[in-house]
Coordinates of C-alpha atoms in Angstrom, one line a residue:
X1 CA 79.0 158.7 68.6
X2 CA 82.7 159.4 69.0
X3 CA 84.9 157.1 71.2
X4 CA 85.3 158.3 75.0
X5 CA 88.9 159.1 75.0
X6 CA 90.5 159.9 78.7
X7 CA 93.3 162.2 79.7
X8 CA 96.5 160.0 80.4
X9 CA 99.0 161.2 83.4
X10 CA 102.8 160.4 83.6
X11 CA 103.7 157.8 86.2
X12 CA 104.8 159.5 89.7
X13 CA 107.5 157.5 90.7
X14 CA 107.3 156.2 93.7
X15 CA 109.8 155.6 97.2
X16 CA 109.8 151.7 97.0
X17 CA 110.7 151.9 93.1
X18 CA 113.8 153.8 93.7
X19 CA 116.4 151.2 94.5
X20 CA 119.4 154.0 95.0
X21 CA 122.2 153.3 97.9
X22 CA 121.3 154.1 101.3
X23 CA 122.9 156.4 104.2
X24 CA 125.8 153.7 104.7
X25 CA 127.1 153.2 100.9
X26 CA 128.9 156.7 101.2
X27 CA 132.2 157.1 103.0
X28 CA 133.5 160.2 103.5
X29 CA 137.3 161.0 103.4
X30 CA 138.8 160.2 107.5
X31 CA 140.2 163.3 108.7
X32 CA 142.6 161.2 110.6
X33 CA 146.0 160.4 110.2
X34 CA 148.3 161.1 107.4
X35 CA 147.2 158.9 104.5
X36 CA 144.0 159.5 102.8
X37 CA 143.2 162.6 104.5
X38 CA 140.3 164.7 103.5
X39 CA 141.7 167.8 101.3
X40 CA 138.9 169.9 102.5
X41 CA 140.0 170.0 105.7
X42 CA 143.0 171.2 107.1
X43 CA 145.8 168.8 108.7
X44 CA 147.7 168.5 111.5
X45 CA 151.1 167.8 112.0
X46 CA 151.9 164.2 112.0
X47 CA 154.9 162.8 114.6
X48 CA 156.3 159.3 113.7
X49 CA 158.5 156.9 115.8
X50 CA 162.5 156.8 114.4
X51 CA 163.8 153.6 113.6
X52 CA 166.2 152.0 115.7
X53 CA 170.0 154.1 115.3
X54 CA 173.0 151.0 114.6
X55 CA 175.4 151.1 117.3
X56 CA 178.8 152.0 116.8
X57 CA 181.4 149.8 116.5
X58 CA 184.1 151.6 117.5
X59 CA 182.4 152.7 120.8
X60 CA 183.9 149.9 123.7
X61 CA 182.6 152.2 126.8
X62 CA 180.8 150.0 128.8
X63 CA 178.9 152.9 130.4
X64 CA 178.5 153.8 133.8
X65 CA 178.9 150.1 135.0
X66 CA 181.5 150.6 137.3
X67 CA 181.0 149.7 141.2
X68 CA 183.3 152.1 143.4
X69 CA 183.9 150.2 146.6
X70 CA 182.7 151.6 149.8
X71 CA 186.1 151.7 151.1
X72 CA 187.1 153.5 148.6
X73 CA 188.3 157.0 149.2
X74 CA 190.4 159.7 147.3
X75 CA 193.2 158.7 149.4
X76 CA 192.9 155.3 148.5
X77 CA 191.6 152.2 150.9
X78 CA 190.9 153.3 154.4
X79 CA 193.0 151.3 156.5
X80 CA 189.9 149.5 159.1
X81 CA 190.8 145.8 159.3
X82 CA 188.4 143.6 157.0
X83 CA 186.8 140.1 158.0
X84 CA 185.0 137.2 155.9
X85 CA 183.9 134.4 156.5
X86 CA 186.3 131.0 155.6
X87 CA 185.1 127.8 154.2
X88 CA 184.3 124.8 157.0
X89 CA 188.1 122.9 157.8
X90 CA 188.2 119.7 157.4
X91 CA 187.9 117.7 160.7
X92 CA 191.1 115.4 161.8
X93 CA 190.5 111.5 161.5
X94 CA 190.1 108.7 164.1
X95 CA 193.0 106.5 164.5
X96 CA 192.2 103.6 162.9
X97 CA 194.1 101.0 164.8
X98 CA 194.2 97.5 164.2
X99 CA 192.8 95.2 166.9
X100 CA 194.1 91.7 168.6
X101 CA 192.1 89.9 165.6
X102 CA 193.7 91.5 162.8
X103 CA 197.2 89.8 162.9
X104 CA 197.7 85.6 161.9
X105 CA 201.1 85.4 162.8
X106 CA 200.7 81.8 162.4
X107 CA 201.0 82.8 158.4
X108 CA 203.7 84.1 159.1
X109 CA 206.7 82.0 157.9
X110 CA 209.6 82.0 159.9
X111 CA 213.1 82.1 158.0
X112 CA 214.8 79.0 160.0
X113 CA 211.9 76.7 158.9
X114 CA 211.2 74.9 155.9
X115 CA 208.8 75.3 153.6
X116 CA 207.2 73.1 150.7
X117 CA 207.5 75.2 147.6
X118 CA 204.5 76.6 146.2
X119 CA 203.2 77.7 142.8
X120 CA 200.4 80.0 141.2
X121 CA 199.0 81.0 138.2
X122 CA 201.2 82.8 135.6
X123 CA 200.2 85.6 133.5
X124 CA 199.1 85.4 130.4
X125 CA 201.6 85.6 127.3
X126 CA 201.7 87.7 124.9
X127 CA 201.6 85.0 122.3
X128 CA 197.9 82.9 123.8
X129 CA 196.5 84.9 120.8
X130 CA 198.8 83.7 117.8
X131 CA 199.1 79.5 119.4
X132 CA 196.2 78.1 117.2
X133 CA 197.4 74.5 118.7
X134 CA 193.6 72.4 119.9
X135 CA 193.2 72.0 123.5
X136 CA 192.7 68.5 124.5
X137 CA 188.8 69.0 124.8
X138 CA 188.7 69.6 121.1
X139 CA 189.3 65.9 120.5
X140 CA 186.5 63.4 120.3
X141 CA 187.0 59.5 121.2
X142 CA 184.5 57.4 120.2
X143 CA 182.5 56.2 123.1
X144 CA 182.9 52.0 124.3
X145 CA 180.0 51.7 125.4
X146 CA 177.2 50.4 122.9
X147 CA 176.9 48.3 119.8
X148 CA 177.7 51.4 117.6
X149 CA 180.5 49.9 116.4
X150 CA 182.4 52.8 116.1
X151 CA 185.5 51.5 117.0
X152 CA 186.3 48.4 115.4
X153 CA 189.4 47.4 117.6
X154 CA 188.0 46.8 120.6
X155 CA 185.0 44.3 121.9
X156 CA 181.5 44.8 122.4
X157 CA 179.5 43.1 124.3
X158 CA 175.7 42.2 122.1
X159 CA 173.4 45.4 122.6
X160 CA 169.8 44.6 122.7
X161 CA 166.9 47.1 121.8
X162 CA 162.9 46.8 121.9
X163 CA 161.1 46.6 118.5
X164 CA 157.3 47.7 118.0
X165 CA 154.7 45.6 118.9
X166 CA 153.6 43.3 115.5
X167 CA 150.2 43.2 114.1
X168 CA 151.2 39.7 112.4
X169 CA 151.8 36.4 115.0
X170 CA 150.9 38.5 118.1
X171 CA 148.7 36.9 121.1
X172 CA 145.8 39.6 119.9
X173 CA 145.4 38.9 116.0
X174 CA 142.2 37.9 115.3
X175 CA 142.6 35.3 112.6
X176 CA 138.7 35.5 111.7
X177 CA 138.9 39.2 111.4
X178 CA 135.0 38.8 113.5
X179 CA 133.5 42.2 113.0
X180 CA 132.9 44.0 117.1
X181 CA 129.6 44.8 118.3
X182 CA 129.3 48.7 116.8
X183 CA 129.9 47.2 113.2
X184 CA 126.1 46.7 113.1
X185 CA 123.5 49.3 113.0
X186 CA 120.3 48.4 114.8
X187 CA 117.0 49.4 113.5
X188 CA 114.6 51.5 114.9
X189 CA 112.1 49.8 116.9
X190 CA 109.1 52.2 115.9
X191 CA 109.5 50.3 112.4
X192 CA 108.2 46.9 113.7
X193 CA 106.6 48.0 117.0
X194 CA 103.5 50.6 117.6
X195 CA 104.7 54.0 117.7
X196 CA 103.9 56.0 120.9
X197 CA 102.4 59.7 119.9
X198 CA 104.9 61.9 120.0
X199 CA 104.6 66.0 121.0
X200 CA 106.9 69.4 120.4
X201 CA 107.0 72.6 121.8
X202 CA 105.1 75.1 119.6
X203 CA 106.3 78.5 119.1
X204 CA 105.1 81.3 121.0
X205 CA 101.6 82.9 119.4
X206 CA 100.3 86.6 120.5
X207 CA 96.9 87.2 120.7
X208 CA 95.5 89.8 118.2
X209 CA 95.4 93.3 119.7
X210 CA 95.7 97.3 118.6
X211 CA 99.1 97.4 117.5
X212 CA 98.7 101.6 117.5
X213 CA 101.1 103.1 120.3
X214 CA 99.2 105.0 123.1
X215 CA 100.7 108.1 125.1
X216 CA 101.8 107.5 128.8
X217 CA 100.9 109.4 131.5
X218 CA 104.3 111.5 131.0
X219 CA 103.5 112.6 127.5
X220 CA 100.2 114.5 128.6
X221 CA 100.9 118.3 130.2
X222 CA 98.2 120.0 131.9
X223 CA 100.2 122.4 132.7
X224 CA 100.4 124.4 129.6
X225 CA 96.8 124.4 128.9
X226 CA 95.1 127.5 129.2
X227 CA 91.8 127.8 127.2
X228 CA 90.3 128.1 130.5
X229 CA 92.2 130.8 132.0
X230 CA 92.4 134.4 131.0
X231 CA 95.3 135.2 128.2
X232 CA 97.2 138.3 127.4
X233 CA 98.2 139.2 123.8
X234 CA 100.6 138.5 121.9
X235 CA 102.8 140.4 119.7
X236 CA 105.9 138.8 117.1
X237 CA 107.9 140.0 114.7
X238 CA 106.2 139.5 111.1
X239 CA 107.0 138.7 107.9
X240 CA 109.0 141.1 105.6
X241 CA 106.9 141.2 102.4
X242 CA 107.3 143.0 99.3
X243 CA 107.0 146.4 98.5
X244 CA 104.9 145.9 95.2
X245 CA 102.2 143.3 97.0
X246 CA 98.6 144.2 96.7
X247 CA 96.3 143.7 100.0
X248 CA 93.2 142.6 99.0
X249 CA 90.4 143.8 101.4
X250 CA 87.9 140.7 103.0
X251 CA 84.3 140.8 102.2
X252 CA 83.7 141.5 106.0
X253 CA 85.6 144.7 105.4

């Protein structure tokens, strides 16, 4: 018996096996404008903005900045009288005049009297900066008083002074060098005596219990339940899948 052989068809190509550009991948030529425009279509004039002209330098007119007066006439100025206003003059001063209590005539010195002569303060001279002599307050006597002996020409009376107190020949040696009551350590009387019971403090011990946290009333929401209640459908947005997957019917279907 001859092999059942079966009549083979080309492939029709299908929509989701095309991977081609879409609508947006062409760009047609703007028709705007004056760069890039589309040669198939016919263009418009195009109208620019000039650049900014450079001013003349020799040109000194300062335009029609002048201000005519409005006295001003082809005659010349008209000849009403004109007023301003002047600044504020200055007021005229008080007499000061002196008063009863501002003359001492008993300063005054009269010519026919004498008068002790009397002195003041020169100026200083124009040489205090170059005289290098030593004012009498740079000098340094050596002082009487003490047992310094400083200056040897003159007498001194004896200088006395207070020494340290001595640890040798004093009223508080001790000569028997008798050790003082906290030389000795004292022993324990629970060694040699009957001990009392003695008690602590324990630390503090939990009784065994579910460690497993339990919700609070606040983490409960009745609210949002609705098994009991009458529901609407519900419609989202699903999953974008590919175009080569294969749905495999249920048995039900």
């Amino acid at each position: 018996m001859a092999p059942y052989a079966s009549e083979t068809r080309p492939r029709v190509p299908i929509a989701a096996a095309m991977k081609g550009p879409g609508p947006a991948k062409y760009m047609l030529p703007s028709c705007l404008g004056q760069d890039q425009h589309d040669l198939r279509k016919s263009k418009s004039p195009a109208y620019s903005f000039g650049g900014r002209l450079r001013q003349s330098q020799g040109d000194s007119s300062p335009g029609p900045a002048y201000m005519i007066p409005a006295r001003m006439t082809h005659r010349g100025f008209d000849g009403q009288p004109a007023y301003s206003l002047h600044s504020r003059t200055a007021l005229s001063r008080s007499l000061s005049t002196p008063g009863p209590g501002a003359y001492a005539p008993e300063k005054k010195k009269h010519p026919s009297y004498r008068s002790p002569a009397e002195y003041s303060f020169g100026l200083r001279t124009k040489t205090a900066n170059q005289d290098r002599t030593p004012a009498p307050n740079a000098y340094a006597l050596p002082s009487c008083v003490g047992g310094s002996g400083n200056i040897t020409v003159k007498n001194s009376a004896p200088s006395y002074s207070m020494t340290g107190r001595s640890k040798m020949g004093s009223f508080h040696e001790d000569l028997r060098k008798t050790p003082g009551p906290g030389t000795y350590k004292t022993t324990d009387a629970f060694i040699y005596k009957a001990k009392q019971p003695s008690y602590s403090m324990n630390g503090r011990n939990y009784m065994p219990a579910d460690a497993t946290q339990k919700p609070g009333p606040g983490a409960y929401k009745p609210e949002t339940v609705n098994v009991h209640k009458r529901t609407y459908p519900k419609f989202s947005f699903g999953v974008r899948h590919s175009e080569y997957i294969t749905v495999i019917p249920n048995a039900d279907d």
